[in-house]
PDB file of C-alpha atoms and ligand atoms in Angstrom:
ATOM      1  CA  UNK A   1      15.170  -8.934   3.474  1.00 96.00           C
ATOM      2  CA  UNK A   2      13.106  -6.261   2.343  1.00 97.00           C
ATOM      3  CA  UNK A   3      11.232  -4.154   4.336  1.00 97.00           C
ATOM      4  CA  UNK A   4       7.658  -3.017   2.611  1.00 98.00           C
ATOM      5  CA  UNK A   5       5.671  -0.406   5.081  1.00 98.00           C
ATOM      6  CA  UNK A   6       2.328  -1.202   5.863  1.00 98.00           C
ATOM      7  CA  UNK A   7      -0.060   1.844   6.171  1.00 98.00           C
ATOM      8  CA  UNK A   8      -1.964   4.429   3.398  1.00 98.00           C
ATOM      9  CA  UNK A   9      -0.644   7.522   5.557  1.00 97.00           C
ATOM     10  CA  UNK A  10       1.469   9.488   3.022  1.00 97.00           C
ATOM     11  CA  UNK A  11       3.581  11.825   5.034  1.00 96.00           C
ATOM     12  CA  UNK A  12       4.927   8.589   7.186  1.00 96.00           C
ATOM     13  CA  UNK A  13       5.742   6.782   3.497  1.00 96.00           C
ATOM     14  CA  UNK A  14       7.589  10.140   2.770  1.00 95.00           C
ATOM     15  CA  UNK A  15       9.560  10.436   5.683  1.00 94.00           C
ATOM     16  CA  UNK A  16      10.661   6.407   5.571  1.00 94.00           C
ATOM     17  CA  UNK A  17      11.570   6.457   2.476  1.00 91.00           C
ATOM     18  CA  UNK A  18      13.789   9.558   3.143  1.00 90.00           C
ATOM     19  CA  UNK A  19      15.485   7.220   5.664  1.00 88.00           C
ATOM     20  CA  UNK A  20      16.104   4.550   3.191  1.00 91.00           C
ATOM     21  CA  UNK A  21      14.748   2.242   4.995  1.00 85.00           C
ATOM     22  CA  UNK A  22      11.571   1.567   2.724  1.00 89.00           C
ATOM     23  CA  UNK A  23      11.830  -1.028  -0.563  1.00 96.00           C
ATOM     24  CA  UNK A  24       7.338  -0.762  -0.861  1.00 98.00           C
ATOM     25  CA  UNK A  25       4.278  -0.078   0.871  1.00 98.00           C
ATOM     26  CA  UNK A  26       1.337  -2.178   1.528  1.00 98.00           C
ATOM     27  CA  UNK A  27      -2.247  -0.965   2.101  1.00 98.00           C
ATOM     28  CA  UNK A  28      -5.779  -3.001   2.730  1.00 98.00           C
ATOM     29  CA  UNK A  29      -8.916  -1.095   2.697  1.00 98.00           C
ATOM     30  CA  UNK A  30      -8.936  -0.888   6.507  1.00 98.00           C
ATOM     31  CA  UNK A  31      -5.891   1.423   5.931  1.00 98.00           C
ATOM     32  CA  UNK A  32      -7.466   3.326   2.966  1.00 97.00           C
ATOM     33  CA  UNK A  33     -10.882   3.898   5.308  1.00 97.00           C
ATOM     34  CA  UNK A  34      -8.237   4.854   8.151  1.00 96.00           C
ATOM     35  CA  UNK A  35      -6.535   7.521   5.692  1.00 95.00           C
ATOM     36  CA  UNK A  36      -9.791   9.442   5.230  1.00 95.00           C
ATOM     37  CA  UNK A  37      -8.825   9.955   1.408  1.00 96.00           C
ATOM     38  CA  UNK A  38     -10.144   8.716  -2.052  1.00 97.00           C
ATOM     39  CA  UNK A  39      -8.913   5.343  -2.684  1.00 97.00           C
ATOM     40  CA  UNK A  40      -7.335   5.594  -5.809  1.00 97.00           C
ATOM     41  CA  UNK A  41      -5.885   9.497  -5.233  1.00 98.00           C
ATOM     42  CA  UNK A  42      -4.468   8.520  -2.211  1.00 98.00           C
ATOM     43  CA  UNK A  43      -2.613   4.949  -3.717  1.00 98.00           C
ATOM     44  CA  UNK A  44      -1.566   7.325  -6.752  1.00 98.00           C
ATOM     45  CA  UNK A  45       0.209   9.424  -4.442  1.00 98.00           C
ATOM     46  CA  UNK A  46       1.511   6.951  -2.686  1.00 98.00           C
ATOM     47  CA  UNK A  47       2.780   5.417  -5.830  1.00 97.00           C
ATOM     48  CA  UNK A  48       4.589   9.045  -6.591  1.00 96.00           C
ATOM     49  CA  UNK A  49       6.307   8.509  -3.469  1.00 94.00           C
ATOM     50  CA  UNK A  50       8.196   5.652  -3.806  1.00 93.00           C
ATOM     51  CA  UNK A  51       9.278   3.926  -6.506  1.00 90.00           C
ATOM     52  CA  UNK A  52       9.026   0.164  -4.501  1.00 96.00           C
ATOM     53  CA  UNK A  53       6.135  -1.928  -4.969  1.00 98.00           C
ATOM     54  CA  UNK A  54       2.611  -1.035  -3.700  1.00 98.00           C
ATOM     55  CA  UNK A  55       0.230  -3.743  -3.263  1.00 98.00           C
ATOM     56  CA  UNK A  56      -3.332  -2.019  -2.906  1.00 98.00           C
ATOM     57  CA  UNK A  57      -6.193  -4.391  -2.853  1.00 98.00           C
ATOM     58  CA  UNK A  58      -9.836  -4.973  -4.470  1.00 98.00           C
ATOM     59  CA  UNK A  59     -13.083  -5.083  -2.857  1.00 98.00           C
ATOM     60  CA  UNK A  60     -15.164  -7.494  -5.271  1.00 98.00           C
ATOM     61  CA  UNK A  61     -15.450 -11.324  -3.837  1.00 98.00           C
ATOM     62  CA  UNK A  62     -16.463 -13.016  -7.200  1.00 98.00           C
ATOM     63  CA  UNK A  63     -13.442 -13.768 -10.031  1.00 98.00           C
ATOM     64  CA  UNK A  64     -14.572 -10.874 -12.798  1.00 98.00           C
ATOM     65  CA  UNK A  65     -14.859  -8.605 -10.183  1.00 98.00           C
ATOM     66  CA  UNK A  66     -11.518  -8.856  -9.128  1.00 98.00           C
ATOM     67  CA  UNK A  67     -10.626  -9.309 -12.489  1.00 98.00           C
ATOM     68  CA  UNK A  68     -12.217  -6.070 -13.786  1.00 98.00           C
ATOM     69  CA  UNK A  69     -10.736  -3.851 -10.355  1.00 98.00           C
ATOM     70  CA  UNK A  70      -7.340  -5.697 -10.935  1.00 98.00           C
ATOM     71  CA  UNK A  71      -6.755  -3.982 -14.300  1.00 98.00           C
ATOM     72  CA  UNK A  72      -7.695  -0.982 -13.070  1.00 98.00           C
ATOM     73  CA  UNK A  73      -5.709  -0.884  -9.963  1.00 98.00           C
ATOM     74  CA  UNK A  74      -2.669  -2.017 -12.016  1.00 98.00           C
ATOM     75  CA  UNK A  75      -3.667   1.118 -14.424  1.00 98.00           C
ATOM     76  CA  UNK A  76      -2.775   3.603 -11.752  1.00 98.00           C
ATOM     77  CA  UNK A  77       0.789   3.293 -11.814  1.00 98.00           C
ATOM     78  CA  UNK A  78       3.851   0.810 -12.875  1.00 97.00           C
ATOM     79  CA  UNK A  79       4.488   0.011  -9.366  1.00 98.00           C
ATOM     80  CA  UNK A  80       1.276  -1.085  -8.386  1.00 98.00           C
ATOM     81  CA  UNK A  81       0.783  -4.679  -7.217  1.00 98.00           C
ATOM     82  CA  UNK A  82      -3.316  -5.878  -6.783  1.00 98.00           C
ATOM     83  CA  UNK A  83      -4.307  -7.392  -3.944  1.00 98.00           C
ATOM     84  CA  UNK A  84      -6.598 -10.269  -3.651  1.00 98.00           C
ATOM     85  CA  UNK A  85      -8.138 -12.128  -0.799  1.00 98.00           C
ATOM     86  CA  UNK A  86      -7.045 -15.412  -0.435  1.00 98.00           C
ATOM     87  CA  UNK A  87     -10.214 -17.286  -1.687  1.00 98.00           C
ATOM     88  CA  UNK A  88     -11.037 -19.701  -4.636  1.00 98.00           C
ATOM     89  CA  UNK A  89     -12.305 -16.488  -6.438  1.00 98.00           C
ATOM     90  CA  UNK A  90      -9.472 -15.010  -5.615  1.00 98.00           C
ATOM     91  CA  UNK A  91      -6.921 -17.902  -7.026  1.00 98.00           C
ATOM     92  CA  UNK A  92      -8.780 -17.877 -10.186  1.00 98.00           C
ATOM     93  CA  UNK A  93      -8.305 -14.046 -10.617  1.00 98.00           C
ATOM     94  CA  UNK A  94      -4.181 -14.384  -9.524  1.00 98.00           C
ATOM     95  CA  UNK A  95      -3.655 -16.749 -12.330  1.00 98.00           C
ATOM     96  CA  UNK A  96      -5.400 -14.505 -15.048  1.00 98.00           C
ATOM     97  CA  UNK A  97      -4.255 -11.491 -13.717  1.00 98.00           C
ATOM     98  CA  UNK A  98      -0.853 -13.147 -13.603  1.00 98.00           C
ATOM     99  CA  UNK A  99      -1.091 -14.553 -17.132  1.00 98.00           C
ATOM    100  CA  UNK A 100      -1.189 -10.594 -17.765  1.00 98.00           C
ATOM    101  CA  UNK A 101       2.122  -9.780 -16.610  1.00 98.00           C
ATOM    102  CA  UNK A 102       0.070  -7.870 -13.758  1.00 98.00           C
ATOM    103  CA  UNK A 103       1.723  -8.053 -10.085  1.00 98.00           C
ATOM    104  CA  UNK A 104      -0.420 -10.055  -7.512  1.00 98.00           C
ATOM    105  CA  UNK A 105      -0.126 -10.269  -3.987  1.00 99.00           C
ATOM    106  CA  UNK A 106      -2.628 -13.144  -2.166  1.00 99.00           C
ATOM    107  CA  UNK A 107      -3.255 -11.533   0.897  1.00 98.00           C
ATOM    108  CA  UNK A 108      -5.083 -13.009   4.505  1.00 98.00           C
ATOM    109  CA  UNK A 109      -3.312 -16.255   4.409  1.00 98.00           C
ATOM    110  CA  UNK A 110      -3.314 -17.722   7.707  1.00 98.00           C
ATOM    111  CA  UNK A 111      -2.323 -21.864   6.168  1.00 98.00           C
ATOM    112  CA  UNK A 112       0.783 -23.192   4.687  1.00 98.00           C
ATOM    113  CA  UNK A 113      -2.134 -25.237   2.280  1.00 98.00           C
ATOM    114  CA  UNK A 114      -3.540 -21.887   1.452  1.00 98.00           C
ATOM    115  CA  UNK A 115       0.313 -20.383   0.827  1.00 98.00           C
ATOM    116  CA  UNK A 116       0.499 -23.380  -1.741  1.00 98.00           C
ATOM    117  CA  UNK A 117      -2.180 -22.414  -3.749  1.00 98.00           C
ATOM    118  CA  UNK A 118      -1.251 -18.985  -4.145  1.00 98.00           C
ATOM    119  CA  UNK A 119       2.322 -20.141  -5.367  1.00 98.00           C
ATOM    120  CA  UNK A 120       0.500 -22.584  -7.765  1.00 98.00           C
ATOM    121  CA  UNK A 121      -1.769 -19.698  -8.986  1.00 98.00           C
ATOM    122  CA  UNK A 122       1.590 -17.422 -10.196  1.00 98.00           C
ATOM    123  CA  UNK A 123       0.825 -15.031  -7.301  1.00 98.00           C
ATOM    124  CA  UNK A 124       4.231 -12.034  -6.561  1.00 98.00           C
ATOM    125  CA  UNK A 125       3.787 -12.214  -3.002  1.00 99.00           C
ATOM    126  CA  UNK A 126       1.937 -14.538  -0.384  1.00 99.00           C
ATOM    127  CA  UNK A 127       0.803 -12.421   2.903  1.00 98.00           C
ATOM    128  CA  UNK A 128       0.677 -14.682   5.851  1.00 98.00           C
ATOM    129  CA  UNK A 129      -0.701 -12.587   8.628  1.00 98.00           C
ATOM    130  CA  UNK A 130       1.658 -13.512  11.369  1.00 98.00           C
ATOM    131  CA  UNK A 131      -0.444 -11.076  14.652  1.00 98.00           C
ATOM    132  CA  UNK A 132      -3.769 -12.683  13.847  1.00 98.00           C
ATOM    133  CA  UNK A 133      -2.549 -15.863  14.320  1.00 98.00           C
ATOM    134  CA  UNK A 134      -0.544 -15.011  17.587  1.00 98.00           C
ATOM    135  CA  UNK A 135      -3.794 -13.041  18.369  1.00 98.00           C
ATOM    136  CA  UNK A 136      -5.834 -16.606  18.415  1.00 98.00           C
ATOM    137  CA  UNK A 137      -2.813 -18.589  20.379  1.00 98.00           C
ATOM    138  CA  UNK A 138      -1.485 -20.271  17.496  1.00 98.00           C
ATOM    139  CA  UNK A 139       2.517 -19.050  16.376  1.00 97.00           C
ATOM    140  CA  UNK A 140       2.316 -17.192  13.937  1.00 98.00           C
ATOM    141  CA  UNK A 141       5.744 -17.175  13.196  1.00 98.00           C
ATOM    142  CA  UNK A 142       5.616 -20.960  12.340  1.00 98.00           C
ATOM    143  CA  UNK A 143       3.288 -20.502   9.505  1.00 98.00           C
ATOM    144  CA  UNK A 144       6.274 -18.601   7.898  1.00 98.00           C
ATOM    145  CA  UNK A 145       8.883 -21.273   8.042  1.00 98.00           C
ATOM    146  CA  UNK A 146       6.265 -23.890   6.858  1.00 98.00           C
ATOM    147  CA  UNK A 147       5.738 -22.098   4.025  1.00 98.00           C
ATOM    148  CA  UNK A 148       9.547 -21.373   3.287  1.00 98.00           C
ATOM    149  CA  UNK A 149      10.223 -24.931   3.641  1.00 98.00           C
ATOM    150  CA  UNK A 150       7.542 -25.466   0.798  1.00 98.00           C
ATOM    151  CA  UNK A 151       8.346 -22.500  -1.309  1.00 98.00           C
ATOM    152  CA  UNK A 152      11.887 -23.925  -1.503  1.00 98.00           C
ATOM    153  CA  UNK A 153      11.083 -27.774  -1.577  1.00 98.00           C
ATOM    154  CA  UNK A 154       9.497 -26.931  -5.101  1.00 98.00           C
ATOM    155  CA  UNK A 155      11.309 -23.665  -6.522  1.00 98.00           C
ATOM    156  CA  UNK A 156       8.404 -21.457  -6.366  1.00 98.00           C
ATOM    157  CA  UNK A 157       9.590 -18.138  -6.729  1.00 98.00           C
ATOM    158  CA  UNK A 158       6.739 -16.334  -5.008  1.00 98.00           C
ATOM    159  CA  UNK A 159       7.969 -13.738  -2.288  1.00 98.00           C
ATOM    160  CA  UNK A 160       6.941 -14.295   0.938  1.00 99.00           C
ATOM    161  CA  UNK A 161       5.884 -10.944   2.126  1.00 98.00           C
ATOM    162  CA  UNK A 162       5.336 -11.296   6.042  1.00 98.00           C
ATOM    163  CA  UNK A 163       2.519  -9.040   7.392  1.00 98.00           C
ATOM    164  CA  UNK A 164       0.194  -8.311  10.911  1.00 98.00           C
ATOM    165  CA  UNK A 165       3.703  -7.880  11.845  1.00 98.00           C
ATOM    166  CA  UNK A 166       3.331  -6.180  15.650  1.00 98.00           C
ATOM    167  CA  UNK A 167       6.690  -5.945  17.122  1.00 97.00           C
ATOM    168  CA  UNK A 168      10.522  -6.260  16.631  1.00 98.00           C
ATOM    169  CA  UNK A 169      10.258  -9.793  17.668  1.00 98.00           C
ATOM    170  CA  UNK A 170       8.401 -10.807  14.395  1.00 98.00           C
ATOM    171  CA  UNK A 171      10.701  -9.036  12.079  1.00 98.00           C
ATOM    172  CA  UNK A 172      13.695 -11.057  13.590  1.00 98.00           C
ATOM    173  CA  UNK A 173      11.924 -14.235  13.553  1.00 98.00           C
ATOM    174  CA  UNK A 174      11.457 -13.918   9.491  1.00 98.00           C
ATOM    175  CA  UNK A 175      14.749 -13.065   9.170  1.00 98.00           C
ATOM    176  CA  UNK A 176      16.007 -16.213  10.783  1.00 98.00           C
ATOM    177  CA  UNK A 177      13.451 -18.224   9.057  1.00 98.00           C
ATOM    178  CA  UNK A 178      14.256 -16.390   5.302  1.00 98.00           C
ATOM    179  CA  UNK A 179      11.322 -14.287   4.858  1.00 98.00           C
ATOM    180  CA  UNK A 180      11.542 -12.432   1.393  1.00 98.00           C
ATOM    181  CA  UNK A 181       9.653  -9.087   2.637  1.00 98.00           C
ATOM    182  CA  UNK A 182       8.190  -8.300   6.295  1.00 98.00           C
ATOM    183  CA  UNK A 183       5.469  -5.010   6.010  1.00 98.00           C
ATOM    184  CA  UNK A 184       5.370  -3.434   9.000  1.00 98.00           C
ATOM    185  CA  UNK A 185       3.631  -0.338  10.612  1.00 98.00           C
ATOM    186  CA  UNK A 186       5.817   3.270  10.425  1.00 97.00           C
ATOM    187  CA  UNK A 187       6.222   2.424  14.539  1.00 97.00           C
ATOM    188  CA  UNK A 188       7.953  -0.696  14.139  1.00 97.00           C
ATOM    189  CA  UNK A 189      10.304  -0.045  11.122  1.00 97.00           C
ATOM    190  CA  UNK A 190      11.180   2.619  13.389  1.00 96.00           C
ATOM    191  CA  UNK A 191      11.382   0.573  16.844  1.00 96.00           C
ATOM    192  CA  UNK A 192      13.748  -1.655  14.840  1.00 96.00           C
ATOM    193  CA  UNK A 193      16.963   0.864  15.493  1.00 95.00           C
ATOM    194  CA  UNK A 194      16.510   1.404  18.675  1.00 96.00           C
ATOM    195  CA  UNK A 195      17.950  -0.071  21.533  1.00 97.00           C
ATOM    196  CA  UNK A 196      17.914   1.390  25.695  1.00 98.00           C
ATOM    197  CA  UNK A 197      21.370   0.286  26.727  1.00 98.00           C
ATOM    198  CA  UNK A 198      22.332   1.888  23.221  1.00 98.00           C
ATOM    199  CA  UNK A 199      20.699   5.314  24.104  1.00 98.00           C
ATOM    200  CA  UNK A 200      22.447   4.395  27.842  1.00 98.00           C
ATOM    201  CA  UNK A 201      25.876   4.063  26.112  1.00 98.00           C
ATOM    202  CA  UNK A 202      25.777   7.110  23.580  1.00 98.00           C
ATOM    203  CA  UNK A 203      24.875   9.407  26.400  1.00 98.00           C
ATOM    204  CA  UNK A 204      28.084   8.441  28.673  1.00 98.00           C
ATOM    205  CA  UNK A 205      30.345   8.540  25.716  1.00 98.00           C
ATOM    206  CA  UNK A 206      29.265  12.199  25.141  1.00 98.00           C
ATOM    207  CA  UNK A 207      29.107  13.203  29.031  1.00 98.00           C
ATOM    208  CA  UNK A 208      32.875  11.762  29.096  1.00 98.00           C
ATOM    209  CA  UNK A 209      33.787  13.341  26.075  1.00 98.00           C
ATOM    210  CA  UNK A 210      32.422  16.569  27.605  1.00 98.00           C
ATOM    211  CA  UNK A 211      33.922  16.237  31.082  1.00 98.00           C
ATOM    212  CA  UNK A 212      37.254  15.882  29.138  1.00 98.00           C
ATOM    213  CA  UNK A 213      36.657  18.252  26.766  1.00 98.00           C
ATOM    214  CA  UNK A 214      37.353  16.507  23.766  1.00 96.00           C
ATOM    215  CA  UNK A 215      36.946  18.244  20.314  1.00 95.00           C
ATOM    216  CA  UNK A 216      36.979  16.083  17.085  1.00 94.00           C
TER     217      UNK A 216
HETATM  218  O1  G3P B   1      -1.141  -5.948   5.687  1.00 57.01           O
HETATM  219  C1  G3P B   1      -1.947  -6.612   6.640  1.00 57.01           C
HETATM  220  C2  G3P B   1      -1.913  -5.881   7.940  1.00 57.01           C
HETATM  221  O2  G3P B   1      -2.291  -4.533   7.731  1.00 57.01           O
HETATM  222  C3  G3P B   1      -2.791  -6.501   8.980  1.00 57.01           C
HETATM  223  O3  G3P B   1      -2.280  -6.124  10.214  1.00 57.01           O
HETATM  224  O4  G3P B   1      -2.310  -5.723  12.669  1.00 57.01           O
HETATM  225  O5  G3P B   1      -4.452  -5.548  11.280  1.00 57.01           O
HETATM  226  O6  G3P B   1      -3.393  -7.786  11.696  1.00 57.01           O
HETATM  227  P1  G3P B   1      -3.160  -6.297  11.536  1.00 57.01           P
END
Protein backbone atom coordinates (compact mmCIF):
# COMPACT_ATOMS: atom_id res chain seq x y z
CA UNK A 1 0.00 0.00 0.00
CA UNK A 2 1.14 3.32 -0.57
CA UNK A 3 1.08 5.91 1.72
CA UNK A 4 0.34 9.60 0.00
CA UNK A 5 0.46 12.53 2.87
CA UNK A 6 -2.32 14.69 3.04
CA UNK A 7 -1.49 18.38 3.92
CA UNK A 8 0.14 21.66 1.78
CA UNK A 9 2.66 22.25 4.83
CA UNK A 10 6.10 21.91 3.16
CA UNK A 11 8.55 21.43 5.95
CA UNK A 12 6.27 18.27 7.26
CA UNK A 13 6.42 16.84 3.33
CA UNK A 14 10.25 17.39 3.75
CA UNK A 15 10.81 15.75 6.82
CA UNK A 16 8.43 12.50 5.73
CA UNK A 17 9.87 12.05 2.88
CA UNK A 18 13.34 12.04 4.60
CA UNK A 19 11.84 9.09 6.55
CA UNK A 20 10.87 7.22 3.52
CA UNK A 21 7.82 6.81 4.47
CA UNK A 22 6.08 9.14 1.78
CA UNK A 23 5.19 7.67 -2.05
CA UNK A 24 2.85 11.46 -2.73
CA UNK A 25 1.09 14.18 -1.21
CA UNK A 26 -2.42 15.26 -1.47
CA UNK A 27 -3.76 18.81 -0.97
CA UNK A 28 -7.55 20.39 -1.30
CA UNK A 29 -7.93 24.04 -1.14
CA UNK A 30 -8.86 23.88 2.56
CA UNK A 31 -5.16 22.84 2.96
CA UNK A 32 -3.79 25.46 0.48
CA UNK A 33 -6.02 28.36 2.51
CA UNK A 34 -4.55 26.57 5.77
CA UNK A 35 -0.83 26.97 4.33
CA UNK A 36 -1.15 30.76 4.07
CA UNK A 37 0.89 30.59 0.66
CA UNK A 38 0.15 31.19 -3.12
CA UNK A 39 -1.51 28.27 -4.52
CA UNK A 40 0.48 27.40 -7.27
CA UNK A 41 4.13 28.49 -5.50
CA UNK A 42 3.37 26.53 -2.73
CA UNK A 43 2.17 23.05 -4.95
CA UNK A 44 5.44 23.86 -7.09
CA UNK A 45 7.42 23.48 -4.12
CA UNK A 46 5.81 20.84 -2.98
CA UNK A 47 6.28 19.16 -6.27
CA UNK A 48 10.31 19.91 -5.82
CA UNK A 49 10.02 17.96 -2.80
CA UNK A 50 9.06 14.79 -3.70
CA UNK A 51 9.14 13.12 -6.64
CA UNK A 52 5.57 10.94 -5.78
CA UNK A 53 2.42 12.07 -7.11
CA UNK A 54 0.67 15.33 -6.02
CA UNK A 55 -2.90 15.61 -6.60
CA UNK A 56 -3.78 19.46 -6.16
CA UNK A 57 -7.27 20.35 -7.06
CA UNK A 58 -9.39 23.07 -9.15
CA UNK A 59 -11.83 25.49 -7.98
CA UNK A 60 -14.20 25.93 -11.17
CA UNK A 61 -17.68 23.79 -10.88
CA UNK A 62 -18.61 23.87 -14.66
CA UNK A 63 -16.62 21.23 -17.25
CA UNK A 64 -14.30 24.06 -19.23
CA UNK A 65 -13.48 25.42 -16.14
CA UNK A 66 -12.01 22.50 -14.84
CA UNK A 67 -10.88 21.79 -18.09
CA UNK A 68 -8.99 25.08 -18.61
CA UNK A 69 -7.40 24.92 -14.56
CA UNK A 70 -6.65 21.15 -15.26
CA UNK A 71 -4.06 21.96 -17.95
CA UNK A 72 -2.68 24.39 -16.05
CA UNK A 73 -2.32 22.60 -12.85
CA UNK A 74 -0.82 19.66 -14.80
CA UNK A 75 1.66 22.50 -16.35
CA UNK A 76 3.32 23.03 -13.02
CA UNK A 77 5.19 19.99 -12.79
CA UNK A 78 5.39 16.15 -14.16
CA UNK A 79 4.17 14.89 -10.95
CA UNK A 80 1.18 16.74 -10.66
CA UNK A 81 -2.17 14.93 -10.58
CA UNK A 82 -5.61 17.48 -10.92
CA UNK A 83 -8.14 17.16 -8.73
CA UNK A 84 -11.75 17.28 -9.47
CA UNK A 85 -14.87 17.19 -7.42
CA UNK A 86 -16.83 14.35 -7.86
CA UNK A 87 -19.75 15.89 -9.90
CA UNK A 88 -21.24 15.36 -13.47
CA UNK A 89 -19.03 18.42 -14.44
CA UNK A 90 -16.48 16.95 -12.95
CA UNK A 91 -16.79 13.31 -14.82
CA UNK A 92 -16.96 15.07 -18.04
CA UNK A 93 -13.65 16.98 -17.35
CA UNK A 94 -11.80 13.38 -15.96
CA UNK A 95 -12.50 11.79 -19.23
CA UNK A 96 -11.05 14.73 -21.40
CA UNK A 97 -8.47 15.48 -19.18
CA UNK A 98 -7.76 11.76 -19.17
CA UNK A 99 -7.98 11.41 -22.95
CA UNK A 100 -4.85 13.87 -22.49
CA UNK A 101 -2.62 11.60 -20.81
CA UNK A 102 -3.17 14.14 -17.78
CA UNK A 103 -3.38 12.41 -14.14
CA UNK A 104 -6.88 12.75 -12.45
CA UNK A 105 -7.87 12.10 -9.11
CA UNK A 106 -12.03 12.27 -8.42
CA UNK A 107 -12.04 13.48 -5.12
CA UNK A 108 -15.25 13.79 -2.27
CA UNK A 109 -16.65 10.46 -3.06
CA UNK A 110 -18.70 9.34 -0.31
CA UNK A 111 -20.83 6.22 -2.81
CA UNK A 112 -19.60 3.06 -4.26
CA UNK A 113 -22.18 4.39 -7.43
CA UNK A 114 -20.23 7.56 -7.45
CA UNK A 115 -16.65 5.40 -7.23
CA UNK A 116 -18.10 3.69 -10.49
CA UNK A 117 -18.36 6.58 -12.43
CA UNK A 118 -15.10 7.88 -11.77
CA UNK A 119 -13.54 4.43 -12.88
CA UNK A 120 -15.79 4.64 -16.03
CA UNK A 121 -14.58 8.27 -16.65
CA UNK A 122 -10.54 7.00 -16.82
CA UNK A 123 -9.99 8.80 -13.48
CA UNK A 124 -5.93 7.77 -11.60
CA UNK A 125 -7.33 7.73 -8.29
CA UNK A 126 -10.92 7.64 -6.62
CA UNK A 127 -10.90 9.54 -3.02
CA UNK A 128 -13.53 8.07 -0.83
CA UNK A 129 -13.52 10.19 2.25
CA UNK A 130 -13.62 7.53 4.87
CA UNK A 131 -13.93 10.39 8.45
CA UNK A 132 -16.87 12.18 6.89
CA UNK A 133 -18.70 9.29 6.60
CA UNK A 134 -17.80 7.92 10.17
CA UNK A 135 -18.43 11.63 11.11
CA UNK A 136 -22.35 11.16 9.97
CA UNK A 137 -22.64 7.41 11.62
CA UNK A 138 -22.32 5.58 8.54
CA UNK A 139 -18.74 3.17 8.23
CA UNK A 140 -16.75 4.63 6.39
CA UNK A 141 -14.53 1.94 6.04
CA UNK A 142 -17.24 -0.12 4.18
CA UNK A 143 -17.45 2.25 1.35
CA UNK A 144 -13.80 1.10 0.64
CA UNK A 145 -14.35 -2.59 0.33
CA UNK A 146 -17.53 -1.93 -1.80
CA UNK A 147 -15.68 -0.23 -4.07
CA UNK A 148 -12.69 -2.80 -4.18
CA UNK A 149 -15.10 -5.47 -4.74
CA UNK A 150 -16.27 -3.40 -7.89
CA UNK A 151 -12.95 -2.13 -9.01
CA UNK A 152 -11.91 -5.80 -9.21
CA UNK A 153 -15.28 -7.42 -10.42
CA UNK A 154 -14.58 -5.37 -13.72
CA UNK A 155 -10.63 -4.78 -13.99
CA UNK A 156 -10.70 -1.16 -13.55
CA UNK A 157 -7.38 -0.13 -12.86
CA UNK A 158 -8.17 3.09 -11.02
CA UNK A 159 -6.24 3.42 -7.58
CA UNK A 160 -8.18 3.66 -4.76
CA UNK A 161 -6.58 6.39 -2.82
CA UNK A 162 -8.28 6.31 0.77
CA UNK A 163 -8.59 9.79 2.38
CA UNK A 164 -10.39 11.81 5.70
CA UNK A 165 -8.28 9.17 7.08
CA UNK A 166 -8.28 10.16 11.14
CA UNK A 167 -6.55 7.49 12.97
CA UNK A 168 -4.40 4.26 12.82
CA UNK A 169 -7.53 2.31 12.82
CA UNK A 170 -8.47 3.46 9.21
CA UNK A 171 -5.12 2.84 7.73
CA UNK A 172 -5.33 -0.88 8.93
CA UNK A 173 -8.77 -1.32 7.84
CA UNK A 174 -7.66 -0.44 4.00
CA UNK A 175 -4.99 -2.55 4.27
CA UNK A 176 -7.10 -5.55 5.08
CA UNK A 177 -9.64 -4.54 2.61
CA UNK A 178 -6.72 -3.81 -0.39
CA UNK A 179 -6.71 -0.17 -0.55
CA UNK A 180 -4.20 1.02 -3.33
CA UNK A 181 -3.11 4.41 -1.42
CA UNK A 182 -4.40 5.76 2.13
CA UNK A 183 -3.41 9.91 2.47
CA UNK A 184 -3.12 10.68 5.75
CA UNK A 185 -2.24 13.77 7.96
CA UNK A 186 1.84 14.16 9.00
CA UNK A 187 0.27 13.00 12.74
CA UNK A 188 -0.98 9.80 11.69
CA UNK A 189 1.75 8.54 9.23
CA UNK A 190 3.64 9.22 12.22
CA UNK A 191 1.23 7.58 14.98
CA UNK A 192 1.49 4.52 12.71
CA UNK A 193 5.10 3.37 14.36
CA UNK A 194 4.35 3.80 17.50
CA UNK A 195 3.27 1.55 19.98
CA UNK A 196 3.18 2.10 24.36
CA UNK A 197 4.07 -1.41 25.41
CA UNK A 198 6.84 -0.96 22.60
CA UNK A 199 8.24 2.31 24.21
CA UNK A 200 7.51 0.06 27.71
CA UNK A 201 9.76 -2.75 26.33
CA UNK A 202 12.73 -0.68 24.73
CA UNK A 203 13.15 1.18 27.96
CA UNK A 204 13.65 -2.15 30.21
CA UNK A 205 15.89 -3.68 27.65
CA UNK A 206 18.20 -0.60 27.99
CA UNK A 207 17.77 -0.20 31.96
CA UNK A 208 18.86 -4.08 32.03
CA UNK A 209 21.45 -3.64 29.67
CA UNK A 210 22.67 -0.76 31.87
CA UNK A 211 22.32 -2.44 35.26
CA UNK A 212 24.55 -5.17 33.66
CA UNK A 213 26.67 -3.11 31.98
CA UNK A 214 26.60 -4.45 28.71
CA UNK A 215 28.65 -2.83 25.84
CA UNK A 216 27.94 -3.87 22.16
O1 LIG B 1 -7.91 14.69 1.21
C1 LIG B 1 -9.15 14.87 1.86
C2 LIG B 1 -8.94 15.17 3.30
O2 LIG B 1 -8.08 16.29 3.43
C3 LIG B 1 -10.22 15.43 4.03
O3 LIG B 1 -9.98 15.14 5.37
O4 LIG B 1 -10.39 15.21 7.82
O5 LIG B 1 -11.12 17.14 6.32
O6 LIG B 1 -12.32 14.94 6.22
P1 LIG B 1 -11.00 15.64 6.49
Amino acid sequence: MKFFVDTADVDAIRDLHELGLVDGVTTNPSLIGKSGRDFREVVAKICEVTDGPVSAEVIATDEDGMLSQGRSLAGIASNIVVKLPLTLEGLKACRKLTAENIRTNVTLCFSANQALLAAKAGASYISPFIGRLDDIHIEGTELIGDIRTIYDNYGFETEILAASIRNPLHVKACALIGADVVTAPPAVIRSLATHMLTDKGLDAFLADAKKAGIKV
